[in-house]
C-alpha positions as a Python dict, from the first residue, in 0.01 Angstrom:
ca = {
    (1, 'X'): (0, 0, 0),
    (2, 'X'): (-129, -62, -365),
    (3, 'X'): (-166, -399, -526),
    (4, 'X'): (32, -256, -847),
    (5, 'X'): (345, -207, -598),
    (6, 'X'): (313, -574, -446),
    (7, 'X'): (287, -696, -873),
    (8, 'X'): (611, -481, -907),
    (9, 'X'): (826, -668, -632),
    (10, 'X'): (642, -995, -766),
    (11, 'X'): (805, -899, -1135),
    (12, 'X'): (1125, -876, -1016),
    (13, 'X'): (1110, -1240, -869),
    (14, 'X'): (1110, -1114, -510),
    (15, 'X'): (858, -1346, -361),
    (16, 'X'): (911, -1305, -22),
    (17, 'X'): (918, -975, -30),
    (18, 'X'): (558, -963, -189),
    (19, 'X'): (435, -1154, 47),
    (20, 'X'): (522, -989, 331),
    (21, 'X'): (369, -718, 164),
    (22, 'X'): (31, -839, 103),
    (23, 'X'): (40, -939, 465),
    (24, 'X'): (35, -584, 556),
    (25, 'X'): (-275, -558, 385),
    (26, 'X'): (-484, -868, 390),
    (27, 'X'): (-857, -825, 328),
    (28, 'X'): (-1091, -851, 625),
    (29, 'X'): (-1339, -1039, 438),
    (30, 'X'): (-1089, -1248, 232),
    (31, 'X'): (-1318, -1178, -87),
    (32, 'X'): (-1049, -934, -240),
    (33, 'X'): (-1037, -1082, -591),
    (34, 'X'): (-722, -902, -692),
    (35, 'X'): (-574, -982, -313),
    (36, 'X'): (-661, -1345, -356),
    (37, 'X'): (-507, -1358, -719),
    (38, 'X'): (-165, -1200, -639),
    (39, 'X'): (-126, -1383, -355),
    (40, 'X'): (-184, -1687, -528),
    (41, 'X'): (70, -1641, -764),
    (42, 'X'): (350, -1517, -522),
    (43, 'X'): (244, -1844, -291),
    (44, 'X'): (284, -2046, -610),
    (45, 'X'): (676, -1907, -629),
    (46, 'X'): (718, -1985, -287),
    (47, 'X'): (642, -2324, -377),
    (48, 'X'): (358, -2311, -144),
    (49, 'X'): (117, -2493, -364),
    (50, 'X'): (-176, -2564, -175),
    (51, 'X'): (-190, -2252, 9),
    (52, 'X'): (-164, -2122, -306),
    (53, 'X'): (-432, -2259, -428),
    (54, 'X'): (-685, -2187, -172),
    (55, 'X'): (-596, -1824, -280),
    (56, 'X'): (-668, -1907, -661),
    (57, 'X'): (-1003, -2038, -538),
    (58, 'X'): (-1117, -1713, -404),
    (59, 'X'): (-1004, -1518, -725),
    (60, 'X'): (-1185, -1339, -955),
    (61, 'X'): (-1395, -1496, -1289),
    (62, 'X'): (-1188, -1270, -1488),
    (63, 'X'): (-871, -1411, -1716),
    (64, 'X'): (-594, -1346, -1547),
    (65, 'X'): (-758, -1503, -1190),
    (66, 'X'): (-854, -1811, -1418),
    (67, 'X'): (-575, -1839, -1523),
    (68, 'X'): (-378, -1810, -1236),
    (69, 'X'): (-658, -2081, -1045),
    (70, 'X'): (-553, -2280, -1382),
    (71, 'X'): (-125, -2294, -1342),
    (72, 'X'): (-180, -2349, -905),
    (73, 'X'): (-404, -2669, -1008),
    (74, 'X'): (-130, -2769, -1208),
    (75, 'X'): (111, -2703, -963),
    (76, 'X'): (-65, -2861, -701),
    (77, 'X'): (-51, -3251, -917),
    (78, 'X'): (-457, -3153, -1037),
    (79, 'X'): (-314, -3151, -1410),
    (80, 'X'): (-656, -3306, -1590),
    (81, 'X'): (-848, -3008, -1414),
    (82, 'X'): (-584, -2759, -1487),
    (83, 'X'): (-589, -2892, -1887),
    (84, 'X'): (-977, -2845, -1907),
    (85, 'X'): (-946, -2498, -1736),
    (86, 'X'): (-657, -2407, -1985),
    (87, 'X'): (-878, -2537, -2293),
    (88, 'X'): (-1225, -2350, -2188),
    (89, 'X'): (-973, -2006, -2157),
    (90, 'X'): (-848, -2069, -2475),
    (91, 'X'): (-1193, -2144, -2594),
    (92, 'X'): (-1323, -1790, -2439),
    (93, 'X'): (-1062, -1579, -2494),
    (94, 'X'): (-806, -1479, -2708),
    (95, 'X'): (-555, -1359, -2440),
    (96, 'X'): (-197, -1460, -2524),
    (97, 'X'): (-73, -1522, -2198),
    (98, 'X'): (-407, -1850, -2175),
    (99, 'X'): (-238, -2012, -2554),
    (100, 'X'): (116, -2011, -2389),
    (101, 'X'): (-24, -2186, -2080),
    (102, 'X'): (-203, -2465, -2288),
    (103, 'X'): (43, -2490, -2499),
    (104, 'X'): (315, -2543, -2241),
    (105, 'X'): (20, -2813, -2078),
    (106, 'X'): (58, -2964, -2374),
    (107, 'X'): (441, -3023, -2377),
    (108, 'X'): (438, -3125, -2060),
    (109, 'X'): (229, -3362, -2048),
    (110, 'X'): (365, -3513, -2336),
    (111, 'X'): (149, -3365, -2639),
    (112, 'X'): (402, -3213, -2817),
    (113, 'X'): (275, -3172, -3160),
    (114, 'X'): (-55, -2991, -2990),
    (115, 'X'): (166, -2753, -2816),
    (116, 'X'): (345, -2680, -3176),
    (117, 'X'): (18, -2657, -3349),
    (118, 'X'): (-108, -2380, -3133),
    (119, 'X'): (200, -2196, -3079),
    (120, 'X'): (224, -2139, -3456),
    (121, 'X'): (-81, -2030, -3483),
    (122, 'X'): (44, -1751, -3253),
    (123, 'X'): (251, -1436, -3427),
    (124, 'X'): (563, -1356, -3150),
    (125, 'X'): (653, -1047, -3326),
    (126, 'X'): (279, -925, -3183),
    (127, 'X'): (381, -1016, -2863),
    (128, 'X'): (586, -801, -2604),
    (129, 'X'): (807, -817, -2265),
    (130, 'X'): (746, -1159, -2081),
    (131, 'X'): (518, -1294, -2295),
    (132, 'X'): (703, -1269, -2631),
    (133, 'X'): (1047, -1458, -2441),
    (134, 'X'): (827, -1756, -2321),
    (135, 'X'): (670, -1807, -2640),
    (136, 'X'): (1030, -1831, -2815),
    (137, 'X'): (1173, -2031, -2498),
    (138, 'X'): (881, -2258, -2532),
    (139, 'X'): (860, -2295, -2925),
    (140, 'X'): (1227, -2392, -2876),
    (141, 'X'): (1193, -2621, -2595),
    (142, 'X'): (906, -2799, -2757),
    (143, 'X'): (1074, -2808, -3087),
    (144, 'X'): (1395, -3000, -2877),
    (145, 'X'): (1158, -3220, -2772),
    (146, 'X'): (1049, -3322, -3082),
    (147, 'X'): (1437, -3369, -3232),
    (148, 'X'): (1361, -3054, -3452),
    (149, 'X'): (1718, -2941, -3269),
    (150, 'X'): (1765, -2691, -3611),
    (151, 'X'): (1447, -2509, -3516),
    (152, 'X'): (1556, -2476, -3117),
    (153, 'X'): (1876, -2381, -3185),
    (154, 'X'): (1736, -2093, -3398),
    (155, 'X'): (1488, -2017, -3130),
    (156, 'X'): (1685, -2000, -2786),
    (157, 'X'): (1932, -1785, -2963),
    (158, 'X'): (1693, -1540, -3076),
    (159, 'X'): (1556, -1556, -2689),
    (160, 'X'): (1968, -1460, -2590),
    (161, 'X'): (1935, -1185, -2778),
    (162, 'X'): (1584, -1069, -2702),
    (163, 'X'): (1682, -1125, -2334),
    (164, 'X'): (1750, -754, -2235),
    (165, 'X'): (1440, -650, -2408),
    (166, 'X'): (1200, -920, -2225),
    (167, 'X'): (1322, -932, -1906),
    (168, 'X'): (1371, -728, -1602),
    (169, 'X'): (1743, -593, -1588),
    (170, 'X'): (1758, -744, -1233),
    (171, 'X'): (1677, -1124, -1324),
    (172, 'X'): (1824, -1135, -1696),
    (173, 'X'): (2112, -1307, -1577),
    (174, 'X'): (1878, -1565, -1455),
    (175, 'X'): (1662, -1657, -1798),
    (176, 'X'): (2009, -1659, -1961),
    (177, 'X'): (2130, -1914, -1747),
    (178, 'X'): (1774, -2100, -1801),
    (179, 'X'): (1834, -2080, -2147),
    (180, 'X'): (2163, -2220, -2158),
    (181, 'X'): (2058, -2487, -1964),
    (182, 'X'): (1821, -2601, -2219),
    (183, 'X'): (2051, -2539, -2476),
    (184, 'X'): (2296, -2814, -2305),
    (185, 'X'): (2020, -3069, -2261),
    (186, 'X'): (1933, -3048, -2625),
    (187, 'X'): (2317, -3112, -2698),
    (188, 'X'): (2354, -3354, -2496),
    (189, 'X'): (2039, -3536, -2592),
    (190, 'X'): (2230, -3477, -2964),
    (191, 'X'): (2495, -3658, -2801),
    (192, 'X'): (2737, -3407, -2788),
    (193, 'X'): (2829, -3379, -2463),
    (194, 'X'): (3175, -3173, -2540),
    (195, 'X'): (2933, -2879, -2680),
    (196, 'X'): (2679, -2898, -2326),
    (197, 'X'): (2959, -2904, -2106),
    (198, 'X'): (3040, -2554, -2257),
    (199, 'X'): (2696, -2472, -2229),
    (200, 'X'): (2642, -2554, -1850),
    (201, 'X'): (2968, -2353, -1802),
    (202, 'X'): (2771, -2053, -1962),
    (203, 'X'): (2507, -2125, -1743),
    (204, 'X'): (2703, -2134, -1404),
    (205, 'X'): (2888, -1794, -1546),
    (206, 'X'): (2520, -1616, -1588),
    (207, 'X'): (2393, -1799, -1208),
    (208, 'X'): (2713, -1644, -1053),
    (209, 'X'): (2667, -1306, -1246),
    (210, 'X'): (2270, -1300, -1091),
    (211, 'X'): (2432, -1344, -690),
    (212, 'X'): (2612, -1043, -764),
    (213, 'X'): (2320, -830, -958),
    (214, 'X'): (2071, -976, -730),
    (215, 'X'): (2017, -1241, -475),
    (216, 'X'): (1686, -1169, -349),
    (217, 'X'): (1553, -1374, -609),
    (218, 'X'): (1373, -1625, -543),
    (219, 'X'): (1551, -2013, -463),
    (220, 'X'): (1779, -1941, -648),
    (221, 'X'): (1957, -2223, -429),
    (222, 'X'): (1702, -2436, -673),
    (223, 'X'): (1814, -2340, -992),
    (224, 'X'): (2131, -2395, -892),
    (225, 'X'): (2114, -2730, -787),
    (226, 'X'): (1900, -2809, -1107),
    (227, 'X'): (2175, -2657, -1292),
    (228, 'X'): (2468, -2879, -1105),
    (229, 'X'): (2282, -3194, -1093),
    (230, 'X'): (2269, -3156, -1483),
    (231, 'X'): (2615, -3099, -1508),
    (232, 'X'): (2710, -3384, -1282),
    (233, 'X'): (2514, -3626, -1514),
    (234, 'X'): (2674, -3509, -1814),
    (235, 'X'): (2979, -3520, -1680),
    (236, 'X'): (2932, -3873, -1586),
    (237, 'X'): (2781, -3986, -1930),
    (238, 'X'): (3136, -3823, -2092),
    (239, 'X'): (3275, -4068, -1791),
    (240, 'X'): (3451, -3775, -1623),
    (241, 'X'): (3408, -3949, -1308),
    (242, 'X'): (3597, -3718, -1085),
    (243, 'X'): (3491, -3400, -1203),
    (244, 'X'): (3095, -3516, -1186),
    (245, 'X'): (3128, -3625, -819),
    (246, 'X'): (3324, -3261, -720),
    (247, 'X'): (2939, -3149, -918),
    (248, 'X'): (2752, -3352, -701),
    (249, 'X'): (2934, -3263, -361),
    (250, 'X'): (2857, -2921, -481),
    (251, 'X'): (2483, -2955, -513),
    (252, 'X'): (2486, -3166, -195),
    (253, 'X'): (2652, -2893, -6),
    (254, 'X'): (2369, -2658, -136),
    (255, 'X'): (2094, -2850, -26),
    (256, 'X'): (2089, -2669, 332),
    (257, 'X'): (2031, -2350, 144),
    (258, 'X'): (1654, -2541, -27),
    (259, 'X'): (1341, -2404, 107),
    (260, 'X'): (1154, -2682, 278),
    (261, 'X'): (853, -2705, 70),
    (262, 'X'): (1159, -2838, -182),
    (263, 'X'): (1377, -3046, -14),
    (264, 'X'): (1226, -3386, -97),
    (265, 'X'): (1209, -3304, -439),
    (266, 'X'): (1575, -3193, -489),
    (267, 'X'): (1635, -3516, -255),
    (268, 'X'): (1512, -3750, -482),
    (269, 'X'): (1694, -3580, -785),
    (270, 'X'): (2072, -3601, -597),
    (271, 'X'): (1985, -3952, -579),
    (272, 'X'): (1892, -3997, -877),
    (273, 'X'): (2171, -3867, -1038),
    (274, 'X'): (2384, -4051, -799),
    (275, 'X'): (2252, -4356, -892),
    (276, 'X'): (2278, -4234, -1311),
    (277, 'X'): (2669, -4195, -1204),
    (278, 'X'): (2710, -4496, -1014),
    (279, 'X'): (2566, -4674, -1325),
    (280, 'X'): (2852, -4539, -1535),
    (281, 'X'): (3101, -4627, -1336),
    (282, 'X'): (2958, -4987, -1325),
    (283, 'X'): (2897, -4969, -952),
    (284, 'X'): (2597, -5156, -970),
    (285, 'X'): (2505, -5242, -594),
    (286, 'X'): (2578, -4876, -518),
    (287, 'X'): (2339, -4760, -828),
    (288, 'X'): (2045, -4981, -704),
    (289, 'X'): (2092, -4820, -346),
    (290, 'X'): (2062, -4482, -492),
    (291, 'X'): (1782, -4529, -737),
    (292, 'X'): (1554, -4749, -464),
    (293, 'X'): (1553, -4464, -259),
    (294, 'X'): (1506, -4172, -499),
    (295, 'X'): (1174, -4414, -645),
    (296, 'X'): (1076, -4411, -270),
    (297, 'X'): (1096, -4050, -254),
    (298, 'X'): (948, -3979, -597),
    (299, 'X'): (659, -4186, -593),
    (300, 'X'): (547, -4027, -261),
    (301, 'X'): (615, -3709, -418),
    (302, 'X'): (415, -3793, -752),
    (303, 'X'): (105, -3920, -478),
    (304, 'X'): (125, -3581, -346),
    (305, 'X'): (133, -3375, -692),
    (306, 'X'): (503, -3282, -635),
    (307, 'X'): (677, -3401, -901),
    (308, 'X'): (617, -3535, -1224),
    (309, 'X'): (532, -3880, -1317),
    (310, 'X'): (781, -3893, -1603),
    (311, 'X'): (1116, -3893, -1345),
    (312, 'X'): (932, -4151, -1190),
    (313, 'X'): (853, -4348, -1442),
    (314, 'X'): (1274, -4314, -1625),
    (315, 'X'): (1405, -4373, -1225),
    (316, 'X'): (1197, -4731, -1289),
    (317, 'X'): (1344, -4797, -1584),
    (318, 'X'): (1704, -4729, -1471),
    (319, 'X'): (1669, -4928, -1176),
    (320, 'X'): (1485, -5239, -1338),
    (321, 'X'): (1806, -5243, -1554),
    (322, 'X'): (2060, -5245, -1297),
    (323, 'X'): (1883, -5535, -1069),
    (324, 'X'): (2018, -5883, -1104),
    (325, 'X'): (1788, -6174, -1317),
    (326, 'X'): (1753, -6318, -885),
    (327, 'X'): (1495, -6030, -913),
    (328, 'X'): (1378, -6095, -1215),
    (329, 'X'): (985, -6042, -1069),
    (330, 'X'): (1102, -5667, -964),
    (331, 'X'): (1251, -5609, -1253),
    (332, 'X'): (932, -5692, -1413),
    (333, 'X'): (704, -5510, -1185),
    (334, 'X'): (946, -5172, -1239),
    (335, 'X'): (929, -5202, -1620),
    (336, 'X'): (493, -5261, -1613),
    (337, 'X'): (568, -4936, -1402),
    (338, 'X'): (756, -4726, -1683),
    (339, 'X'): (595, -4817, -1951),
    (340, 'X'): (269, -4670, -1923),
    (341, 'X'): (439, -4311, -1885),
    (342, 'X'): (690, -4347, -2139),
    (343, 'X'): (397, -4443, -2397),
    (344, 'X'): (197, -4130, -2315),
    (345, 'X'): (533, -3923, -2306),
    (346, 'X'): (654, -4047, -2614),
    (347, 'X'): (662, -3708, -2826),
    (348, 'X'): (859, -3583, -2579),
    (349, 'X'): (1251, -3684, -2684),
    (350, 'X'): (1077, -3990, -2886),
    (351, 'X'): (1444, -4113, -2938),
    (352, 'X'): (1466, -4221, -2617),
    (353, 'X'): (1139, -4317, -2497),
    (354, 'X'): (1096, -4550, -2839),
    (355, 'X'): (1415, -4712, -2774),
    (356, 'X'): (1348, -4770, -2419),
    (357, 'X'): (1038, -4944, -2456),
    (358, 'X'): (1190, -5138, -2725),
    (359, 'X'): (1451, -5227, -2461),
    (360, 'X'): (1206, -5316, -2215),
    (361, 'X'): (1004, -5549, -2432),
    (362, 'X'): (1332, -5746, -2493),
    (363, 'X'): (1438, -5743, -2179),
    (364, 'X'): (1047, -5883, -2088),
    (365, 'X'): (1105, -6146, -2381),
    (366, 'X'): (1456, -6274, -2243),
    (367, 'X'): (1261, -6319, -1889),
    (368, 'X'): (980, -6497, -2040),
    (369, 'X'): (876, -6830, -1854),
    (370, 'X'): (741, -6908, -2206),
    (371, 'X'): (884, -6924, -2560),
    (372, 'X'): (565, -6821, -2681),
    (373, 'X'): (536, -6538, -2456),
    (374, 'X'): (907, -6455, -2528),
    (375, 'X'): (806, -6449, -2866),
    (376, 'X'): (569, -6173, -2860),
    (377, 'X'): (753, -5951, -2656),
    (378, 'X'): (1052, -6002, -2897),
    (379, 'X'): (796, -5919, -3178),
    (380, 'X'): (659, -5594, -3028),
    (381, 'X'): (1040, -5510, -2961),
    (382, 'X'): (1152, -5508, -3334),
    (383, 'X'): (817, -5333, -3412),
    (384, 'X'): (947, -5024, -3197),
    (385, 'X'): (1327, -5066, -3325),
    (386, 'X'): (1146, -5079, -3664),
    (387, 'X'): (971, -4695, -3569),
    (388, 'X'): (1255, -4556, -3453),
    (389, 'X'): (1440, -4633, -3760),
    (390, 'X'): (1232, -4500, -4006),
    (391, 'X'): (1255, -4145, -3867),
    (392, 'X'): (1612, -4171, -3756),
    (393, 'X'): (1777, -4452, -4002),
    (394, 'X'): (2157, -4318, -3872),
    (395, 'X'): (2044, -4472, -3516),
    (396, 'X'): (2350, -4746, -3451),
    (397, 'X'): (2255, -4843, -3154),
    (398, 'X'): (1853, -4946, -3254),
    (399, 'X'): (1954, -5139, -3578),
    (400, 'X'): (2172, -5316, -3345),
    (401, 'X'): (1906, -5359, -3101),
    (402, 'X'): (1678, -5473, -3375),
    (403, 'X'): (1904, -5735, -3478),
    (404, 'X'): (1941, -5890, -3107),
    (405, 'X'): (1525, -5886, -3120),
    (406, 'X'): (1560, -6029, -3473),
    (407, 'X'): (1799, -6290, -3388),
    (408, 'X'): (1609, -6403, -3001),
    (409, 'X'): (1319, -6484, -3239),
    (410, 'X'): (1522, -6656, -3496),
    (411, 'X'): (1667, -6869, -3254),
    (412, 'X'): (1306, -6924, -3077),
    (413, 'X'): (1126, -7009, -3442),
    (414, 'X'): (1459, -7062, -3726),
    (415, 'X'): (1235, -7013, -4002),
    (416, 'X'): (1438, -6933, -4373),
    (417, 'X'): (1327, -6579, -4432),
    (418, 'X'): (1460, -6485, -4065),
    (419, 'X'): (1779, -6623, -4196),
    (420, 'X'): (1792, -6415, -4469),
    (421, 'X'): (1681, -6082, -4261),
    (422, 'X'): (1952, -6151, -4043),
    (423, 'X'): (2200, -6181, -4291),
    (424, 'X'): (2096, -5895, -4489),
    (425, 'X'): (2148, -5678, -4163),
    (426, 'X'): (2461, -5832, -4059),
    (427, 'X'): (2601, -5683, -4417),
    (428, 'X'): (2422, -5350, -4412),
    (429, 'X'): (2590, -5322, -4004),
    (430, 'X'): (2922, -5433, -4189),
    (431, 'X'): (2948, -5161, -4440),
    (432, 'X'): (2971, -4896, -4165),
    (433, 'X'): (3089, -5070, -3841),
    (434, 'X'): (3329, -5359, -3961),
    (435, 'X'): (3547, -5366, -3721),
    (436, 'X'): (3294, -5310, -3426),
    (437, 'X'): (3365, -5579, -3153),
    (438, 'X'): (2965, -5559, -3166),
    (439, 'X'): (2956, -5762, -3498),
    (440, 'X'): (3231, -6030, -3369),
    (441, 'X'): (3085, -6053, -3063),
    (442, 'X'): (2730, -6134, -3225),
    (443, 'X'): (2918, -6358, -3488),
    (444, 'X'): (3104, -6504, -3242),
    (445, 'X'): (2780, -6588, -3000),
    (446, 'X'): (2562, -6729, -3276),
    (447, 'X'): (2861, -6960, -3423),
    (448, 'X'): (2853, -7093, -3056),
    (449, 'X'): (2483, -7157, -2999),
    (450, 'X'): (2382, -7527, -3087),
    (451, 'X'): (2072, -7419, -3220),
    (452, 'X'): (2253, -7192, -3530),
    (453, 'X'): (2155, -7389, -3815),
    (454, 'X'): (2403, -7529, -4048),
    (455, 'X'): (2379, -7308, -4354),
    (456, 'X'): (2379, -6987, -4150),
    (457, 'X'): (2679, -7142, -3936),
    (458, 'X'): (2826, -7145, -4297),
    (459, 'X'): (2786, -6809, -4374),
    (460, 'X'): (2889, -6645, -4023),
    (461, 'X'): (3179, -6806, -4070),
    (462, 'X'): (3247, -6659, -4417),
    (463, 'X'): (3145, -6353, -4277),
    (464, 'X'): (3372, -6363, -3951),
    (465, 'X'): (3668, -6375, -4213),
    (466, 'X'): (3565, -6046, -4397),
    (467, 'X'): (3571, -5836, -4064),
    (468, 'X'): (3825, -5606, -3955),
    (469, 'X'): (3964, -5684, -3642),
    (470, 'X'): (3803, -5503, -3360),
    (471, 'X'): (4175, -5421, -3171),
    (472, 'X'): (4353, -5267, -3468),
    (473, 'X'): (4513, -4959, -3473),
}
């Protein structure tokens, strides 16, 4: 049996298949460079990641065995060794298949505008089959990353089209679905969830259409769950309650059908997303349970280079905002452990990372022990609402943000000019959200505080009078 008709059953996604196949034909020696390379790579899509490894190790000093040595390390949680392999390719080489690698290093581990840079330095229409439909999947991806949702948009629909020329006939179905996928997270990171709810239902048409064409594909239990746990959580941000726990009873059900060497990992995401949904629906006890134990889960898993630091790091956050002020030192502790990874991942959706830090540096300044330590965490807090807002001035929900920072300080130090910043911003929130129970509400709080000085009290009041009311038609 030849090595080219193993790579042919490993093209078509049939993993186990291949493997059994190089079984039949293991080296003596175990020095078989191409042996050790293929079966890296087919160990790798069984998930097998060490194992895999091992193989990689034995490879060949040629690209493609580097290369392969280079995506197991990464696989495996080595992703600094895996970077400097992927840059000393690059370096040597001008192989196509070593600049998609690095660049896709790049986006994912949070150096987005690297991973932009190189891949247009790259011409697609030079590239063919596989290679050509990951460069325009990740161009797109990294351009959704970066908000440039235009310029993804543009990209995953040429990749629809391109998908019968690219792929093999007996896994299109499959990249389709992938692409759809990523099409709804970029909506619904656009907020428009009505427009990635008809995406994900694209997607689950395509996953259904690849049982029937073929189901010895690989997991494709895991893509599936992927696929429902995203559609649970956008169902539950649109607060369609019902529908998103029918989702989730789905992927639960499926979980029997994971490969072991996955289980903890899809684990910690049901949870997860349980605890997202339990947040919406203001179930907060039932949220912390959830998220507590899919941290557990994914911090062992991060320890153990199994999942990425970055769900980690946003289960943290979620949690630290759904514990009571009683745990105020937790709270604390899970924010000191988010932050870190949300700096370094900041190119990646900065939108939300920004905003969350912001968030978290308020939330630090209103558990202060210390005015003055209050005070610079309320500082550093409009600094990052201040960011945000110059690339994305339309951003409602960080002006208002701002102003709570704003005001926190205003109240800690009432100097004039923060009177007069918070007056001016009051206005400029007026002229497009008037009747926002927001604005009373913030009116309504400052008016009450004994510390509002008199002139300001004054105005507010003024002010209150020139507001639409928040319950009319």
């Amino acid at each position: 049996m030849t090595i080219q008709k193993i790579e042919t059953e490993a093209d078509q996604l049939h993993f186990e298949k291949a493997l059994d196949m190089l079984e039949t034909c293991r080296p003596q020696s175990g020095s078989d460079p191409d042996w050790n390379r293929l079966a890296a790579r087919v160990k790798r899509g069984l998930f097998q990641g060490r194992q895999a490894l091992t193989c990689a190790k034995r490879g060949g000093q040629d690209v493609p065995s580097r290369l392969e040595l280079a995506k197991c390390l990464f696989a495996c949680g080595e992703v600094h060794q895996a970077g400097l392999l992927l840059e000393e390719l690059h370096r040597e080489t001008d192989n196509p298949g070593c600049g998609l690698a690095l660049a896709a290093w790049y986006g994912e581990t949070g150096q987005v505008h690297k991973g932009r840079r190189l891949l247009q330095q790259m011409d697609p229409d030079s590239l063919s089959g596989l290679q050509r439909m990951d460069w325009l999947i990740l161009a797109a991806d990294l351009a959704s990353f970066e908000e440039d949702t235009g310029e993804a948009f543009r990209l995953y629909k040429q990749a629809l089209e391109d998908v019968k020329l690219c792929i093999p006939f007996n896994w299109q179905p499959l990249r389709r679905m992938l692409i759809f996928h990523n099409m709804a997270d970029t909506r619904e990171q656009m907020e428009e969830p009505d427009e990635a709810l008809a995406l994900y239902d694209s997607a689950l048409k395509e996953m259904r259409l690849q049982k029937q064409r073929d189901d010895r594909v690989t997991d494709l239990s895991g893509y599936e769950l992927e696929l429902l746990l995203s559609l649970a959580n956008c169902l539950g941000n649109a607060e369609n309650f019902e529908a998103a726990h029918q989702r989730l009873q789905e992927a639960e059900a499926l979980m029997q059908s994971v490969p072991p060497a996955q289980l903890s990992y899809f684990q910690a995401r049901l949870l997860y997303i349980s605890g997202l949904l339990a947040m919406n629906e203001e179930k907060n006890e039932e949220a912390v349970r959830c998220l507590e134990q899919a941290l557990d889960l994914q911090e062992d898993l991060c320890a153990r280079g199994r999942d990425k630091p970055e769900h980690a790091a946003r289960c943290a956050y979620y949690l630290a905002s759904v514990l009571p002020d009683a745990r105020a030192d937790r709270k604390l502790a899970l924010y000191d452990r988010a932050w870190d990874v949300f700096d370094a991942v900041q190119e990646k959706e900065p939108s939300f990372y920004i905003l969350a830090m912001a968030d978290m540096e308020n939330e630090r300044g209103r558990l202060a022990v210390s005015g003055e330590s209050a005070a610079v965490h309320y500082r550093k807090a409009a600094s990052l609402y201040d960011s945000l807002i110059r690339s994305h001035p339309e951003d409602l929900l960080a002006r208002r943000s701002r102003l709570t920072a704003w005001i926190n300080l205003f109240l800690l130090d009432p100097r004039p000019e923060e009177t007069d910043r918070i007056r001016q911003e009051l206005s400029r929130l007026r002229q497009n959200d008037s009747g926002s129970l927001y604005l009373h509400t913030v009116v309504s709080w400052l008016l009450d505080n004994p510390h509002c000085p008199r002139k300001l009290h004054a105005w507010l009041e003024n002010f209150r009078q020139h507001l639409d009311s928040p319950y009319g038609a």
